[in-house]
Short mmCIF file of C-alpha atoms in Angstrom, two decimals:
data_model
loop_
_atom_site.label_atom_id
_atom_site.label_comp_id
_atom_site.label_asym_id
_atom_site.label_seq_id
_atom_site.Cartn_x
_atom_site.Cartn_y
_atom_site.Cartn_z
CA MET A 1 26.11 82.18 178.85
CA SER A 2 26.55 83.91 175.50
CA ALA A 3 27.67 82.02 172.42
CA LYS A 4 30.79 84.10 172.37
CA LYS A 5 31.83 82.93 175.86
CA LYS A 6 30.69 79.38 175.31
CA GLY A 7 32.58 78.82 172.05
CA ILE A 8 36.03 77.28 171.82
CA ALA A 9 37.40 80.09 169.69
CA ASN A 10 35.84 83.36 168.54
CA SER A 11 35.81 85.61 165.53
CA GLU A 12 34.67 89.21 165.59
CA SER A 13 31.25 88.06 164.32
CA GLY A 14 30.70 85.96 167.45
CA VAL A 15 30.49 82.70 165.49
CA THR A 16 32.10 79.80 167.39
CA MET A 17 33.60 76.48 166.41
CA GLU A 18 30.59 74.77 168.03
CA HIS A 19 28.34 76.73 165.70
CA LEU A 20 30.41 75.65 162.67
CA ALA A 21 30.45 72.04 163.89
CA GLY A 22 26.64 72.03 164.12
CA ILE A 23 26.28 73.27 160.55
CA ALA A 24 28.89 70.85 159.19
CA GLY A 25 27.57 67.88 161.16
CA VAL A 26 30.97 67.12 162.68
CA SER A 27 32.63 67.41 166.09
CA THR A 28 34.20 70.62 167.36
CA ILE A 29 37.67 69.02 167.37
CA THR A 30 37.23 68.15 163.69
CA VAL A 31 36.50 71.81 162.97
CA SER A 32 39.60 72.84 164.94
CA ARG A 33 41.77 70.37 163.06
CA ALA A 34 40.34 71.35 159.70
CA LEU A 35 41.07 75.04 160.29
CA ARG A 36 44.65 74.10 161.26
CA ASN A 37 45.06 72.04 158.06
CA SER A 38 45.65 68.92 160.13
CA PRO A 39 46.29 65.73 158.11
CA LEU A 40 43.92 63.96 160.52
CA VAL A 41 41.03 65.47 158.55
CA THR A 42 40.42 64.59 154.91
CA GLU A 43 40.89 67.28 152.29
CA GLU A 44 37.20 67.04 151.38
CA THR A 45 36.13 67.71 154.98
CA ARG A 46 38.68 70.53 155.35
CA GLU A 47 37.32 72.26 152.26
CA LYS A 48 33.74 71.83 153.44
CA ILE A 49 34.48 73.35 156.84
CA ARG A 50 36.58 76.18 155.42
CA LYS A 51 33.71 77.06 153.06
CA ILE A 52 31.18 77.11 155.92
CA ALA A 53 33.54 79.22 158.05
CA GLU A 54 33.91 81.73 155.22
CA GLU A 55 30.17 81.91 154.67
CA GLN A 56 29.60 82.50 158.40
CA GLY A 57 32.27 85.20 158.58
CA TYR A 58 34.39 83.14 160.95
CA ARG A 59 38.10 83.90 161.44
CA PHE A 60 40.15 81.43 163.48
CA ASN A 61 41.57 83.23 166.52
CA VAL A 62 45.01 81.63 166.74
CA SER A 63 46.22 83.87 169.56
CA ALA A 64 43.23 83.06 171.77
CA ARG A 65 43.61 79.34 171.17
CA ASN A 66 47.32 79.36 171.96
CA LEU A 67 46.79 81.41 175.12
CA ARG A 68 44.15 78.96 176.32
CA LEU A 69 46.26 75.89 175.54
CA ARG A 70 49.43 77.54 176.84
CA ARG A 71 50.99 76.62 173.50
CA SER A 72 52.43 78.68 170.67
CA HIS A 73 52.17 75.86 168.12
CA SER A 74 55.68 76.71 167.03
CA VAL A 75 58.97 74.82 167.15
CA ALA A 76 62.33 76.58 167.21
CA VAL A 77 64.99 75.05 164.97
CA VAL A 78 68.43 76.09 166.21
CA VAL A 79 71.34 75.71 163.78
CA GLU A 80 74.58 75.22 165.70
CA MET A 81 76.89 75.92 162.75
CA THR A 82 78.24 79.41 162.15
CA PRO A 83 77.49 80.37 158.53
CA ALA A 84 80.56 81.28 156.47
CA SER A 85 81.11 82.42 152.89
CA ASP A 86 82.33 78.95 151.90
CA ARG A 87 79.80 77.13 154.10
CA PRO A 88 76.51 79.01 153.68
CA MET A 89 73.12 78.09 155.12
CA SER A 90 72.10 77.11 151.58
CA ASP A 91 74.34 74.04 151.71
CA PRO A 92 72.58 70.63 151.77
CA TYR A 93 73.44 70.54 155.47
CA PRO A 94 71.37 72.03 157.03
CA LEU A 95 69.02 72.84 154.13
CA GLU A 96 67.87 69.25 153.49
CA LEU A 97 67.25 68.70 157.19
CA LEU A 98 65.22 71.92 157.30
CA GLY A 99 63.17 70.80 154.31
CA GLY A 100 62.11 67.61 156.07
CA ILE A 101 61.46 69.43 159.35
CA THR A 102 59.34 72.15 157.75
CA GLN A 103 57.32 69.68 155.69
CA GLU A 104 56.37 67.65 158.75
CA LEU A 105 55.73 70.53 161.17
CA THR A 106 53.63 72.66 158.84
CA THR A 107 51.53 69.62 157.93
CA ALA A 108 50.83 69.21 161.64
CA GLY A 109 49.81 72.87 161.97
CA TYR A 110 53.04 74.12 163.56
CA SER A 111 55.13 77.09 162.50
CA VAL A 112 58.93 76.92 162.32
CA VAL A 113 61.15 79.49 164.03
CA LEU A 114 64.59 79.24 162.44
CA THR A 115 67.43 80.73 164.44
CA SER A 116 71.06 80.36 165.46
CA MET A 117 72.80 79.80 168.78
CA GLN A 118 73.36 83.55 169.12
CA LEU A 119 69.60 84.29 169.22
CA ILE A 120 68.18 81.54 171.41
CA ASP A 121 67.28 83.97 174.21
CA THR A 122 64.84 85.90 172.00
CA PRO A 123 61.04 85.76 172.69
CA PRO A 124 60.14 83.68 169.57
CA VAL A 125 62.52 80.93 170.68
CA GLN A 126 61.66 81.11 174.37
CA GLY A 127 57.98 80.98 173.52
CA ALA A 128 58.26 77.87 171.34
CA ASP A 129 56.70 74.57 172.39
CA GLY A 130 59.90 72.67 171.65
CA LEU A 131 63.41 72.85 170.20
CA ILE A 132 65.20 71.02 167.41
CA LEU A 133 68.98 71.42 167.57
CA LEU A 134 70.99 70.81 164.41
CA GLY A 135 74.52 70.02 165.55
CA GLN A 136 75.81 69.34 169.05
CA GLY A 137 78.79 71.66 169.00
CA SER A 138 82.31 70.97 170.18
CA HIS A 139 82.23 68.76 173.30
CA GLY A 140 78.42 68.98 173.24
CA GLU A 141 78.40 72.65 174.30
CA ALA A 142 75.32 73.52 172.23
CA VAL A 143 73.30 70.72 173.81
CA ARG A 144 74.12 71.80 177.36
CA HIS A 145 73.29 75.40 176.55
CA LEU A 146 69.84 74.62 175.14
CA GLN A 147 68.96 72.14 177.87
CA ARG A 148 68.80 75.07 180.29
CA SER A 149 65.62 76.26 178.59
CA GLY A 150 63.70 73.29 179.99
CA LEU A 151 61.81 72.90 176.71
CA PRO A 152 61.33 69.53 175.00
CA MET A 153 64.29 69.04 172.66
CA VAL A 154 65.41 66.70 169.89
CA ILE A 155 68.97 66.76 168.54
CA TRP A 156 70.52 65.98 165.17
CA GLY A 157 73.87 64.38 165.86
CA ALA A 158 75.34 61.29 167.48
CA PRO A 159 74.37 59.56 170.76
CA ASP A 160 76.47 60.62 173.74
CA ALA A 161 76.46 58.55 176.91
CA ASN A 162 77.39 61.67 178.90
CA GLN A 163 74.45 63.69 177.55
CA PRO A 164 71.05 62.03 177.81
CA GLY A 165 68.51 63.19 175.26
CA ILE A 166 66.62 62.22 172.12
CA VAL A 167 69.02 62.10 169.18
CA VAL A 168 68.39 61.46 165.50
CA GLY A 169 71.42 60.95 163.28
CA SER A 170 73.19 58.86 160.70
CA ASP A 171 75.08 55.68 161.49
CA ASN A 172 78.40 57.49 161.59
CA ARG A 173 80.33 54.42 162.72
CA LYS A 174 79.07 52.40 159.78
CA GLY A 175 79.84 55.31 157.48
CA GLY A 176 83.42 55.46 158.73
CA ALA A 177 83.78 51.69 158.48
CA SER A 178 82.64 51.74 154.84
CA VAL A 179 85.42 54.20 154.03
CA ALA A 180 88.00 51.94 155.69
CA GLY A 181 86.71 49.01 153.68
CA ARG A 182 87.11 50.95 150.46
CA PHE A 183 90.72 51.90 151.26
CA ILE A 184 91.56 48.31 152.19
CA GLN A 185 90.03 47.16 148.91
CA GLN A 186 92.23 49.67 147.06
CA GLY A 187 95.33 48.51 148.90
CA ARG A 188 95.98 51.88 150.56
CA LYS A 189 98.47 51.63 153.41
CA LYS A 190 99.17 55.05 154.97
CA LEU A 191 96.05 57.01 155.80
CA LEU A 192 94.93 60.43 157.00
CA PHE A 193 91.70 61.32 158.82
CA LEU A 194 90.70 64.95 158.34
CA GLY A 195 88.14 66.22 160.86
CA ASP A 196 87.55 67.75 164.30
CA ILE A 197 86.90 64.76 166.56
CA ASN A 198 85.74 67.08 169.37
CA HIS A 199 82.35 66.92 167.62
CA ALA A 200 80.40 63.77 168.49
CA GLU A 201 79.45 62.90 164.89
CA ILE A 202 83.02 63.28 163.67
CA GLN A 203 84.35 61.25 166.57
CA GLU A 204 81.97 58.44 165.64
CA ARG A 205 83.08 58.52 161.99
CA CYS A 206 86.71 58.33 163.04
CA ALA A 207 86.01 55.52 165.53
CA GLY A 208 84.18 53.44 162.92
CA PHE A 209 87.01 54.07 160.47
CA MET A 210 89.72 53.03 162.94
CA ASP A 211 87.87 49.95 164.20
CA ALA A 212 87.35 48.65 160.67
CA LEU A 213 91.04 49.08 159.88
CA GLY A 214 91.97 46.65 162.65
CA GLU A 215 95.72 46.14 162.73
CA GLN A 216 96.19 48.95 160.23
CA GLN A 217 95.08 51.58 162.78
CA HIS A 218 98.68 52.50 163.49
CA ALA A 219 98.98 53.77 159.91
CA VAL A 220 96.44 56.58 160.49
CA SER A 221 97.31 60.21 161.25
CA ILE A 222 94.51 62.52 162.45
CA LEU A 223 94.44 66.12 161.22
CA HIS A 224 92.31 68.78 162.96
CA PRO A 225 90.95 71.46 160.59
CA LYS A 226 89.65 74.66 162.17
CA ALA A 227 86.21 74.41 160.53
CA PHE A 228 84.17 72.27 158.12
CA THR A 229 84.80 74.44 155.06
CA PHE A 230 86.66 74.12 151.75
CA GLU A 231 89.19 76.68 152.98
CA ALA A 232 89.79 74.77 156.23
CA GLY A 233 90.40 71.54 154.29
CA PHE A 234 92.81 73.29 151.96
CA ASP A 235 94.71 75.05 154.76
CA CYS A 236 94.97 71.96 156.96
CA MET A 237 96.23 69.74 154.14
CA SER A 238 98.63 72.40 152.88
CA ALA A 239 100.13 72.82 156.34
CA TYR A 240 100.55 69.05 156.71
CA LEU A 241 102.27 68.75 153.35
CA LYS A 242 104.78 71.45 154.32
CA LYS A 243 105.75 69.76 157.58
CA LYS A 244 105.51 66.05 156.81
CA ASP A 245 106.52 63.61 154.13
CA LYS A 246 104.18 62.84 151.24
CA SER A 247 104.11 59.07 151.55
CA PHE A 248 100.42 58.80 152.60
CA ASP A 249 98.10 57.40 149.96
CA ALA A 250 94.54 57.98 151.27
CA VAL A 251 92.50 60.72 152.98
CA PHE A 252 89.15 60.30 154.74
CA ALA A 253 87.62 63.77 155.20
CA ALA A 254 84.72 64.24 157.64
CA SER A 255 82.78 66.37 155.12
CA ASP A 256 82.68 66.89 151.37
CA LEU A 257 83.88 70.49 151.65
CA LEU A 258 86.92 69.38 153.65
CA ALA A 259 87.61 66.68 151.06
CA MET A 260 87.38 69.15 148.17
CA GLY A 261 89.74 71.58 149.89
CA ALA A 262 92.18 68.76 150.58
CA ILE A 263 92.11 67.69 146.93
CA ARG A 264 92.93 71.24 145.84
CA ALA A 265 95.93 71.26 148.19
CA LEU A 266 97.08 67.85 146.92
CA ASN A 267 96.85 69.01 143.31
CA GLU A 268 98.86 72.13 144.05
CA ASN A 269 101.55 69.91 145.55
CA ASN A 270 101.63 67.69 142.45
CA LEU A 271 99.93 64.73 144.12
CA ALA A 272 97.45 63.17 141.70
CA VAL A 273 93.98 62.10 142.90
CA PRO A 274 93.23 59.19 142.90
CA GLU A 275 96.39 57.78 141.30
CA GLN A 276 98.67 58.73 144.20
CA VAL A 277 96.16 59.64 146.91
CA SER A 278 92.60 58.38 147.24
CA VAL A 279 90.17 60.84 148.89
CA ILE A 280 86.72 60.11 150.33
CA GLY A 281 84.33 62.71 151.75
CA TYR A 282 81.16 62.62 153.85
CA ASP A 283 77.59 63.89 153.18
CA ASP A 284 77.38 63.15 149.42
CA THR A 285 76.36 66.71 148.62
CA PRO A 286 75.27 67.62 145.05
CA GLY A 287 78.67 69.25 144.60
CA ALA A 288 80.39 65.92 145.16
CA ALA A 289 79.09 64.47 141.90
CA SER A 290 80.03 67.56 139.87
CA PHE A 291 83.47 68.04 141.44
CA VAL A 292 86.55 67.29 139.31
CA PRO A 293 87.26 64.47 139.72
CA PRO A 294 83.82 63.34 141.00
CA LEU A 295 84.13 62.76 144.74
CA THR A 296 83.51 59.41 146.43
CA SER A 297 81.45 60.16 149.54
CA VAL A 298 79.29 58.70 152.29
CA HIS A 299 75.64 59.55 151.69
CA GLN A 300 73.43 60.76 154.54
CA TYR A 301 69.63 60.70 154.22
CA LEU A 302 69.23 64.22 155.57
CA ARG A 303 65.67 64.92 154.44
CA ASP A 304 64.47 61.71 156.09
CA GLY A 305 66.35 62.80 159.18
CA GLY A 306 64.49 66.12 159.19
CA VAL A 307 61.13 64.37 159.03
CA LEU A 308 62.11 62.15 161.96
CA LEU A 309 63.28 65.11 164.03
CA ALA A 310 59.93 66.84 163.52
CA LYS A 311 57.90 63.72 164.35
CA LYS A 312 59.85 63.17 167.55
CA ILE A 313 59.59 66.76 168.81
CA LEU A 314 55.82 66.70 168.20
CA ALA A 315 55.59 63.47 170.18
CA LEU A 316 57.59 64.99 173.06
CA ILE A 317 55.36 68.07 173.08
CA ASN A 318 52.35 65.75 173.40
CA ASN A 319 54.02 63.82 176.25
CA GLU A 320 54.41 60.65 174.19
CA ALA A 321 57.25 58.13 174.60
CA VAL A 322 60.12 58.83 172.21
CA GLU A 323 63.42 57.06 171.53
CA SER A 324 66.58 58.03 169.69
CA GLU A 325 66.95 56.71 166.15
CA VAL A 326 69.79 56.04 163.73
CA LEU A 327 69.55 56.24 159.93
CA GLN A 328 71.59 54.15 157.52
CA THR A 329 74.42 55.52 155.37
CA LEU A 330 75.66 54.54 151.92
CA LEU A 331 79.13 54.80 150.40
CA VAL A 332 78.74 56.30 146.90
CA VAL A 333 81.83 55.34 144.87
CA ARG A 334 82.96 57.78 142.19
CA GLN A 335 86.44 58.62 140.89
CA THR A 336 88.49 59.79 143.88
#
């Protein structure tokens, strides 16, 4: 048998990983990991093996390896949200999640295929080893759609008893409860919740909020904006102010952009924030601190969430046991 057929992967020169391993005095799997920049191999060993490979004229044949392993060594990250001019992909959600995901996957030697729900039937997505879904969609529609692929999948969102799967997300109930506690502390009596509770995460935030209010639940009105944007918050609050009285004194918005839009509508209707109406958002985006007045918001540890999503999809791909996980939240009190 020729060296070219015997080797684990080939370059045009015919040099194999076994040949490199013999020169380096290491195992073939160590050579493979080193050439994939795996963290399981020390930087010193990686450099040594890369230098030997270069001297021997070796080029790692990624396509041949993937064909043999029946793996692409790629993970498709599907963003459920529809980008809009006032909610671009450059927002902290999903950008911070993507940062954590990319950091973890590339360190493990995987490439990231970033796409949207509209493009999930394309070859790069269908050929991925696993899926990470950012956002469950209204009534969990996005989850059901991606489950048809049969690929291992991890979801950013909230646990749903009606949809089994591995979910990573923030403690939305605790986040909502912390907002209720703040309003109670301020003595607020008539409250609004601004958010689409058809989404699992938003439903959990509202449920935690209502539960913590206890007997004061009856004082809450729920408003349903059409999106999660500044414009949607402004439009929804403006419409409410035209039809209803202005006796409410607190607003819990399911995202910072919704909160900021609501504040603009309140200001245009001569309702001072926070003197007359207290407003609290969700996500604690960088814009929250620089908003006027600085926005009180529930902080999510999105980058940590991205790292967890990546670790769990890699474990699923390797047929390891994986469980859902919930991250803590923190109410960041500012001036609203």
